[in-house]
């Protein structure tokens, strides 16, 4: 019996005639090449691409070094003294194999064995605001000095997204979590996550400008209430009667430590309250710029402006220049936060400082203390803010100058 089969060699068709005789198959090849290839469904198989090599594991290192897997574990984890005695020559072989294979210990496995990840999670409200960068710098420096790494996430000024981040980090294998920006105050869901974390012993520290209700976790608190009152007294002493406020927040309730002393100082000075002098806006630099333009284009414009933070103040400074006003000759300006650029602006910015780096350092110290003493009472650390007078404030311009 004959069968004719089609196969493929080097992309061309080959006709193979197979002749069966009894139980022994005799194969006769009749090769005919025809092109173009008439059977598109019969194609030459593409050579398999080289697969990436798998990640080396401890048993690979043990095999390469000629030792047991346990010996590799002892060496890479630094357990080579005391009851476990491993010679220098053996250690050298293991480290040589580690280097040749590119072996990296699995962090998850090490965490399971040791019960610690040496990782601290951090949630900040806004990556674009240098005030929060400085929080992160202080946290990272103090954590690194103690042998910890930082896992950073930003809420992007979105409370719902912040809750998702909180939920994700709370479910990860991390040793502690630091929250900034009153995240748990804004959301019932976040408060539920917090309660679950506290119940299972998760270490949490908050950094904020006030504490809400009963204190449940360690807290680093600093606010601008006193320095805002100082700033208003400073402006009033310079003769300013029309003082504007650029109030840029996604949640206006979070700026109470600044807007309340502002209103209190206006009332205490016997000045009329003018709601138009408070320009509410979003938190972006452009929002501050547009809010300042609205204030400066009023018929009876303010002679001084307080900004919610230094980023808003930068927007005000640009708007003043675009309106042909000089700071501080025509307009005095006060910011908040003392971000690094504040002392390099022209003019240098009068502002208030919480020392955000120090806040971050104290938060990590509370974390480390809580890890060492999980049963101790809840603690809070209060860091007073400072009012800093620089070049952006001066005497109020005369009425004639305002009409020009």
Short mmCIF file of C-alpha atoms in Angstrom, two decimals:
data_model
loop_
_atom_site.label_atom_id
_atom_site.label_comp_id
_atom_site.label_asym_id
_atom_site.label_seq_id
_atom_site.Cartn_x
_atom_site.Cartn_y
_atom_site.Cartn_z
CA UNK A 1 0.00 0.00 0.00
CA UNK A 2 1.21 3.52 -0.72
CA UNK A 3 0.74 6.73 1.18
CA UNK A 4 1.82 10.10 -0.07
CA UNK A 5 2.71 12.59 2.64
CA UNK A 6 3.59 16.24 2.50
CA UNK A 7 6.26 17.55 4.81
CA UNK A 8 8.40 20.64 4.85
CA UNK A 9 12.16 21.11 4.65
CA UNK A 10 13.75 24.54 4.71
CA UNK A 11 10.44 26.13 3.85
CA UNK A 12 9.77 23.96 0.72
CA UNK A 13 7.32 21.15 0.17
CA UNK A 14 8.59 17.57 -0.11
CA UNK A 15 6.42 14.76 -1.38
CA UNK A 16 7.18 11.58 0.51
CA UNK A 17 5.91 8.24 -0.83
CA UNK A 18 5.73 5.56 1.80
CA UNK A 19 5.30 1.99 0.56
CA UNK A 20 4.25 -0.60 3.09
CA UNK A 21 5.23 -4.20 2.41
CA UNK A 22 3.77 -6.63 4.92
CA UNK A 23 4.93 -5.59 8.34
CA UNK A 24 8.06 -3.81 7.21
CA UNK A 25 7.75 -0.33 5.90
CA UNK A 26 9.93 0.55 2.98
CA UNK A 27 10.23 4.27 2.50
CA UNK A 28 10.95 5.75 -0.89
CA UNK A 29 11.51 9.48 -1.11
CA UNK A 30 10.30 11.25 -4.19
CA UNK A 31 11.33 14.84 -3.67
CA UNK A 32 9.71 17.53 -5.69
CA UNK A 33 10.14 21.18 -4.80
CA UNK A 34 7.43 23.51 -5.82
CA UNK A 35 7.27 27.16 -5.25
CA UNK A 36 5.36 29.24 -4.38
CA UNK A 37 4.29 26.94 -1.57
CA UNK A 38 0.65 26.03 -2.21
CA UNK A 39 -0.27 24.97 1.31
CA UNK A 40 -0.19 28.02 3.62
CA UNK A 41 -1.38 25.92 6.56
CA UNK A 42 1.78 23.80 6.27
CA UNK A 43 4.59 26.04 7.45
CA UNK A 44 8.03 25.58 8.77
CA UNK A 45 8.10 25.81 12.54
CA UNK A 46 10.03 28.85 13.73
CA UNK A 47 13.05 27.95 15.87
CA UNK A 48 12.20 28.39 19.54
CA UNK A 49 13.57 31.56 21.03
CA UNK A 50 16.03 31.16 23.82
CA UNK A 51 14.18 31.16 27.11
CA UNK A 52 15.50 33.45 29.84
CA UNK A 53 17.34 31.50 32.47
CA UNK A 54 15.42 31.02 35.70
CA UNK A 55 16.39 32.82 38.86
CA UNK A 56 19.04 30.82 40.75
CA UNK A 57 17.99 29.35 44.09
CA UNK A 58 19.89 28.16 47.15
CA UNK A 59 20.16 24.57 45.89
CA UNK A 60 21.93 25.87 42.75
CA UNK A 61 24.46 27.69 44.92
CA UNK A 62 24.91 24.60 47.10
CA UNK A 63 25.56 22.42 44.04
CA UNK A 64 28.06 24.92 42.58
CA UNK A 65 29.89 25.32 45.90
CA UNK A 66 29.84 21.62 46.78
CA UNK A 67 28.08 22.19 50.12
CA UNK A 68 24.68 21.56 51.62
CA UNK A 69 21.76 23.92 51.14
CA UNK A 70 21.77 24.56 54.88
CA UNK A 71 25.39 25.73 54.70
CA UNK A 72 24.45 28.21 51.96
CA UNK A 73 21.59 29.50 54.12
CA UNK A 74 23.90 29.96 57.11
CA UNK A 75 26.51 31.80 55.05
CA UNK A 76 24.20 34.22 53.20
CA UNK A 77 22.31 34.99 56.42
CA UNK A 78 25.51 35.59 58.38
CA UNK A 79 25.03 32.69 60.80
CA UNK A 80 28.62 31.41 60.71
CA UNK A 81 29.70 31.69 64.33
CA UNK A 82 28.62 30.22 67.66
CA UNK A 83 26.97 26.80 67.38
CA UNK A 84 27.30 26.85 63.59
CA UNK A 85 30.99 26.81 62.68
CA UNK A 86 31.80 27.24 58.99
CA UNK A 87 35.37 27.58 57.76
CA UNK A 88 36.68 30.59 55.88
CA UNK A 89 37.41 28.38 52.87
CA UNK A 90 33.80 27.10 52.76
CA UNK A 91 32.42 30.61 53.11
CA UNK A 92 34.65 31.80 50.27
CA UNK A 93 33.36 28.95 48.03
CA UNK A 94 29.76 29.82 48.82
CA UNK A 95 30.23 33.54 48.12
CA UNK A 96 32.09 32.75 44.90
CA UNK A 97 29.15 30.59 43.76
CA UNK A 98 26.70 33.31 44.79
CA UNK A 99 28.57 35.84 42.65
CA UNK A 100 28.98 33.55 39.65
CA UNK A 101 25.30 32.56 39.61
CA UNK A 102 23.96 36.02 40.49
CA UNK A 103 21.99 34.59 43.40
CA UNK A 104 19.83 36.99 45.43
CA UNK A 105 18.13 35.79 48.65
CA UNK A 106 14.33 35.83 48.46
CA UNK A 107 13.08 38.68 50.65
CA UNK A 108 9.73 37.02 51.28
CA UNK A 109 11.30 33.80 52.46
CA UNK A 110 13.70 35.65 54.73
CA UNK A 111 10.81 37.60 56.22
CA UNK A 112 8.94 34.38 56.98
CA UNK A 113 11.99 32.94 58.74
CA UNK A 114 12.91 36.07 60.69
CA UNK A 115 9.42 37.48 61.32
CA UNK A 116 10.52 40.91 60.06
CA UNK A 117 10.88 42.55 56.65
CA UNK A 118 12.83 45.63 57.80
CA UNK A 119 10.44 47.63 55.62
CA UNK A 120 8.34 50.66 56.59
CA UNK A 121 5.44 51.79 54.39
CA UNK A 122 4.74 55.51 53.91
CA UNK A 123 1.67 57.21 52.41
CA UNK A 124 1.95 60.92 51.55
CA UNK A 125 -0.82 63.12 50.10
CA UNK A 126 1.01 64.73 47.19
CA UNK A 127 4.29 63.93 45.42
CA UNK A 128 4.34 67.38 43.81
CA UNK A 129 4.61 69.26 47.12
CA UNK A 130 8.19 69.55 48.48
CA UNK A 131 6.81 69.79 52.03
CA UNK A 132 5.97 66.07 51.85
CA UNK A 133 9.28 65.26 50.16
CA UNK A 134 10.96 66.57 53.29
CA UNK A 135 8.78 64.32 55.47
CA UNK A 136 9.92 61.40 53.32
CA UNK A 137 13.58 62.47 53.53
CA UNK A 138 13.48 62.52 57.34
CA UNK A 139 11.72 59.15 57.45
CA UNK A 140 14.12 57.55 54.97
CA UNK A 141 17.25 58.83 56.72
CA UNK A 142 16.14 57.66 60.17
CA UNK A 143 14.86 54.33 58.82
CA UNK A 144 18.06 53.64 56.89
CA UNK A 145 20.18 54.37 59.96
CA UNK A 146 18.22 51.65 61.77
CA UNK A 147 18.57 49.16 58.90
CA UNK A 148 15.08 49.64 57.43
CA UNK A 149 13.93 50.34 53.88
CA UNK A 150 11.08 52.62 52.82
CA UNK A 151 8.09 51.69 50.64
CA UNK A 152 6.58 54.99 49.42
CA UNK A 153 3.12 55.66 47.97
CA UNK A 154 1.30 58.88 47.12
CA UNK A 155 -2.45 59.54 47.36
CA UNK A 156 -2.19 62.09 44.52
CA UNK A 157 -4.63 64.26 46.52
CA UNK A 158 -7.35 61.68 45.91
CA UNK A 159 -8.94 60.39 49.11
CA UNK A 160 -10.47 57.29 47.47
CA UNK A 161 -7.14 56.34 45.92
CA UNK A 162 -5.50 56.96 49.30
CA UNK A 163 -7.84 54.44 50.91
CA UNK A 164 -6.93 51.86 48.22
CA UNK A 165 -3.23 52.44 48.93
CA UNK A 166 -3.80 52.14 52.67
CA UNK A 167 -5.68 48.87 52.18
CA UNK A 168 -2.94 47.50 49.93
CA UNK A 169 -0.09 48.43 52.28
CA UNK A 170 -1.99 47.18 55.32
CA UNK A 171 -2.19 43.77 53.64
CA UNK A 172 1.51 43.61 52.79
CA UNK A 173 4.22 42.03 54.90
CA UNK A 174 5.76 45.24 56.25
CA UNK A 175 6.89 46.04 59.78
CA UNK A 176 5.16 49.41 60.14
CA UNK A 177 3.14 52.05 58.34
CA UNK A 178 3.45 55.85 58.52
CA UNK A 179 0.49 57.94 57.34
CA UNK A 180 0.51 61.68 56.60
CA UNK A 181 -2.19 64.13 55.59
CA UNK A 182 -5.11 63.05 57.82
CA UNK A 183 -5.94 60.07 55.57
CA UNK A 184 -7.94 58.18 58.19
CA UNK A 185 -9.94 61.29 59.12
CA UNK A 186 -11.46 61.61 55.66
CA UNK A 187 -12.88 58.13 55.16
CA UNK A 188 -15.00 55.68 57.12
CA UNK A 189 -13.43 52.86 55.12
CA UNK A 190 -9.95 54.03 56.12
CA UNK A 191 -11.02 54.09 59.76
CA UNK A 192 -12.22 50.47 59.47
CA UNK A 193 -8.88 49.44 57.95
CA UNK A 194 -7.11 51.26 60.78
CA UNK A 195 -9.19 49.41 63.39
CA UNK A 196 -8.35 46.03 61.82
CA UNK A 197 -4.65 46.92 61.72
CA UNK A 198 -4.64 47.97 65.37
CA UNK A 199 -6.46 44.77 66.37
CA UNK A 200 -3.82 42.54 64.76
CA UNK A 201 -0.95 44.59 66.20
CA UNK A 202 0.18 46.41 63.05
CA UNK A 203 2.46 49.33 63.97
CA UNK A 204 1.04 52.61 62.62
CA UNK A 205 2.25 56.17 63.19
CA UNK A 206 0.47 59.28 61.90
CA UNK A 207 1.92 62.70 61.07
CA UNK A 208 -0.58 65.56 61.02
CA UNK A 209 -1.63 68.99 62.22
CA UNK A 210 -4.24 67.74 64.68
CA UNK A 211 -5.58 64.59 66.27
CA UNK A 212 -9.20 63.58 65.83
CA UNK A 213 -11.07 62.08 68.77
CA UNK A 214 -9.46 59.42 70.95
CA UNK A 215 -5.83 58.76 70.06
CA UNK A 216 -5.49 55.18 68.82
CA UNK A 217 -1.97 55.19 67.36
CA UNK A 218 1.28 57.05 67.96
CA UNK A 219 1.20 60.55 66.49
CA UNK A 220 3.61 63.33 65.50
CA UNK A 221 1.69 66.59 65.51
CA UNK A 222 2.62 70.09 64.38
CA UNK A 223 0.35 72.91 63.25
CA UNK A 224 0.54 76.51 62.02
CA UNK A 225 -2.07 78.02 64.32
CA UNK A 226 0.42 80.02 66.44
CA UNK A 227 2.64 81.01 63.50
CA UNK A 228 -0.35 82.16 61.44
CA UNK A 229 -1.33 84.43 64.32
CA UNK A 230 2.29 85.70 64.37
CA UNK A 231 2.24 86.30 60.62
CA UNK A 232 -1.01 88.27 60.84
CA UNK A 233 0.34 90.35 63.73
CA UNK A 234 3.46 91.02 61.62
CA UNK A 235 1.41 92.24 58.64
CA UNK A 236 -0.91 94.36 60.78
CA UNK A 237 2.09 95.99 62.46
CA UNK A 238 3.39 96.90 58.98
CA UNK A 239 0.17 98.84 58.38
CA UNK A 240 -1.70 96.37 56.15
CA UNK A 241 -5.50 96.64 56.36
CA UNK A 242 -6.49 94.62 53.29
CA UNK A 243 -4.97 91.17 53.69
CA UNK A 244 -5.94 88.45 51.22
CA UNK A 245 -5.70 84.69 51.67
CA UNK A 246 -5.02 82.15 48.89
CA UNK A 247 -6.63 79.02 50.25
CA UNK A 248 -5.70 76.09 48.02
CA UNK A 249 -6.86 72.67 49.23
CA UNK A 250 -8.91 69.74 47.92
CA UNK A 251 -10.47 69.55 51.40
CA UNK A 252 -10.84 73.06 52.96
CA UNK A 253 -11.34 71.51 56.42
CA UNK A 254 -7.65 70.56 56.44
CA UNK A 255 -6.48 74.20 56.54
CA UNK A 256 -8.27 75.15 59.76
CA UNK A 257 -4.99 75.84 61.58
CA UNK A 258 -4.36 78.71 59.12
CA UNK A 259 -7.72 80.09 58.04
CA UNK A 260 -9.16 80.32 61.58
CA UNK A 261 -6.30 82.44 63.03
CA UNK A 262 -6.52 84.62 59.92
CA UNK A 263 -10.20 85.42 60.57
CA UNK A 264 -9.56 85.82 64.31
CA UNK A 265 -6.77 88.36 63.67
CA UNK A 266 -8.96 90.39 61.27
CA UNK A 267 -11.74 90.52 63.87
CA UNK A 268 -9.37 91.35 66.75
CA UNK A 269 -7.93 94.26 64.73
CA UNK A 270 -11.44 95.69 64.23
CA UNK A 271 -11.18 95.34 60.44
CA UNK A 272 -14.28 94.55 58.35
CA UNK A 273 -14.60 90.92 57.27
CA UNK A 274 -14.56 90.69 53.46
CA UNK A 275 -15.25 87.16 52.12
CA UNK A 276 -13.90 88.26 48.71
CA UNK A 277 -10.41 88.47 50.25
CA UNK A 278 -10.34 84.67 50.73
CA UNK A 279 -9.68 83.10 47.33
CA UNK A 280 -10.43 79.39 47.52
CA UNK A 281 -8.82 77.25 44.83
CA UNK A 282 -7.30 73.87 44.10
CA UNK A 283 -3.89 72.73 45.40
CA UNK A 284 -1.84 73.06 42.20
CA UNK A 285 0.64 75.84 41.47
CA UNK A 286 -1.54 77.13 38.62
CA UNK A 287 -4.53 77.24 40.97
CA UNK A 288 -2.61 79.53 43.32
CA UNK A 289 -1.58 81.74 40.40
CA UNK A 290 -5.17 82.12 39.14
CA UNK A 291 -6.51 82.78 42.66
CA UNK A 292 -3.90 85.52 43.16
CA UNK A 293 -4.85 87.15 39.86
CA UNK A 294 -8.46 87.35 41.04
CA UNK A 295 -7.35 89.08 44.26
CA UNK A 296 -4.93 91.46 42.57
CA UNK A 297 -7.42 92.52 39.91
CA UNK A 298 -10.01 93.64 42.51
CA UNK A 299 -10.75 97.41 42.47
CA UNK A 300 -9.67 97.57 46.12
CA UNK A 301 -6.93 94.97 45.96
CA UNK A 302 -5.16 93.59 49.05
CA UNK A 303 -1.79 95.06 50.03
CA UNK A 304 -0.70 91.74 51.53
CA UNK A 305 -1.50 88.11 50.78
CA UNK A 306 -1.13 85.04 52.95
CA UNK A 307 -0.81 81.77 51.05
CA UNK A 308 -1.83 78.41 52.46
CA UNK A 309 1.63 77.04 51.64
CA UNK A 310 4.82 78.02 49.85
CA UNK A 311 3.71 76.42 46.57
CA UNK A 312 0.66 78.72 46.56
CA UNK A 313 2.97 81.64 47.46
CA UNK A 314 5.13 80.94 44.38
CA UNK A 315 1.97 81.24 42.25
CA UNK A 316 1.14 84.55 43.98
CA UNK A 317 4.66 85.86 43.33
CA UNK A 318 4.32 85.12 39.61
CA UNK A 319 0.86 86.72 39.46
CA UNK A 320 2.17 89.87 41.18
CA UNK A 321 4.93 90.17 38.58
CA UNK A 322 2.45 89.71 35.75
CA UNK A 323 0.32 92.50 37.25
CA UNK A 324 3.32 94.81 37.39
CA UNK A 325 3.55 94.70 41.19
CA UNK A 326 6.79 94.50 43.15
CA UNK A 327 7.12 92.33 46.25
CA UNK A 328 7.35 93.69 48.94
CA UNK A 329 7.11 97.34 47.76
CA UNK A 330 3.60 97.01 46.32
CA UNK A 331 2.52 93.70 47.87
CA UNK A 332 3.65 91.77 50.94
CA UNK A 333 3.58 87.98 50.74
CA UNK A 334 3.64 85.25 53.41
CA UNK A 335 3.84 81.50 52.76
CA UNK A 336 3.84 78.35 54.87
CA UNK A 337 6.08 75.23 55.07
CA UNK A 338 9.51 76.79 54.37
CA UNK A 339 10.21 74.45 51.46
CA UNK A 340 13.88 74.47 50.32
CA UNK A 341 13.28 76.92 47.45
CA UNK A 342 11.61 79.50 49.77
CA UNK A 343 14.93 81.02 50.83
CA UNK A 344 16.18 81.20 47.20
CA UNK A 345 13.26 83.10 45.67
CA UNK A 346 13.60 86.78 44.79
CA UNK A 347 12.67 88.13 47.23
CA UNK A 348 13.30 85.45 49.87
CA UNK A 349 9.96 84.29 51.21
CA UNK A 350 8.62 85.11 54.68
CA UNK A 351 7.06 81.85 55.82
CA UNK A 352 6.51 79.35 58.65
CA UNK A 353 8.31 76.06 59.21
CA UNK A 354 7.36 72.81 60.91
CA UNK A 355 10.77 71.29 60.15
CA UNK A 356 9.27 68.52 58.06
CA UNK A 357 12.48 66.46 58.08
CA UNK A 358 12.41 66.38 61.88
CA UNK A 359 8.74 65.32 61.84
CA UNK A 360 9.71 62.35 59.67
CA UNK A 361 12.61 61.40 61.94
CA UNK A 362 10.37 61.47 65.02
CA UNK A 363 7.79 59.28 63.26
CA UNK A 364 10.40 56.58 62.63
CA UNK A 365 11.63 56.81 66.24
CA UNK A 366 8.06 56.15 67.39
CA UNK A 367 7.89 53.18 65.00
CA UNK A 368 11.13 51.67 66.31
CA UNK A 369 10.12 52.22 69.93
CA UNK A 370 6.73 50.58 69.29
CA UNK A 371 8.38 47.57 67.62
CA UNK A 372 10.58 47.15 70.70
CA UNK A 373 7.78 47.82 73.20
CA UNK A 374 4.47 46.80 71.57
CA UNK A 375 2.50 47.06 74.82
CA UNK A 376 3.47 50.58 75.84
CA UNK A 377 0.86 53.38 76.02
CA UNK A 378 0.10 55.41 72.91
CA UNK A 379 2.40 58.43 72.57
CA UNK A 380 2.29 61.74 70.73
CA UNK A 381 5.12 64.16 70.00
CA UNK A 382 4.35 67.84 69.43
CA UNK A 383 6.80 69.86 67.30
CA UNK A 384 6.18 73.64 67.47
CA UNK A 385 6.33 75.55 64.19
CA UNK A 386 8.48 78.69 63.69
CA UNK A 387 7.62 81.97 61.96
CA UNK A 388 10.48 83.19 59.75
CA UNK A 389 10.63 86.82 58.56
CA UNK A 390 12.57 87.28 55.31
CA UNK A 391 12.35 89.77 52.44
CA UNK A 392 8.85 89.32 51.00
CA UNK A 393 7.05 91.46 53.61
CA UNK A 394 7.29 95.22 54.08
CA UNK A 395 5.28 98.32 55.01
CA UNK A 396 1.88 98.75 53.40
CA UNK A 397 2.03 101.03 50.33
CA UNK A 398 0.40 104.46 50.60
CA UNK A 399 -3.10 104.91 49.21
CA UNK A 400 -1.68 107.02 46.35
CA UNK A 401 0.53 104.14 45.29
CA UNK A 402 -2.47 101.78 45.22
CA UNK A 403 -4.31 104.11 42.79
CA UNK A 404 -1.42 104.12 40.33
#
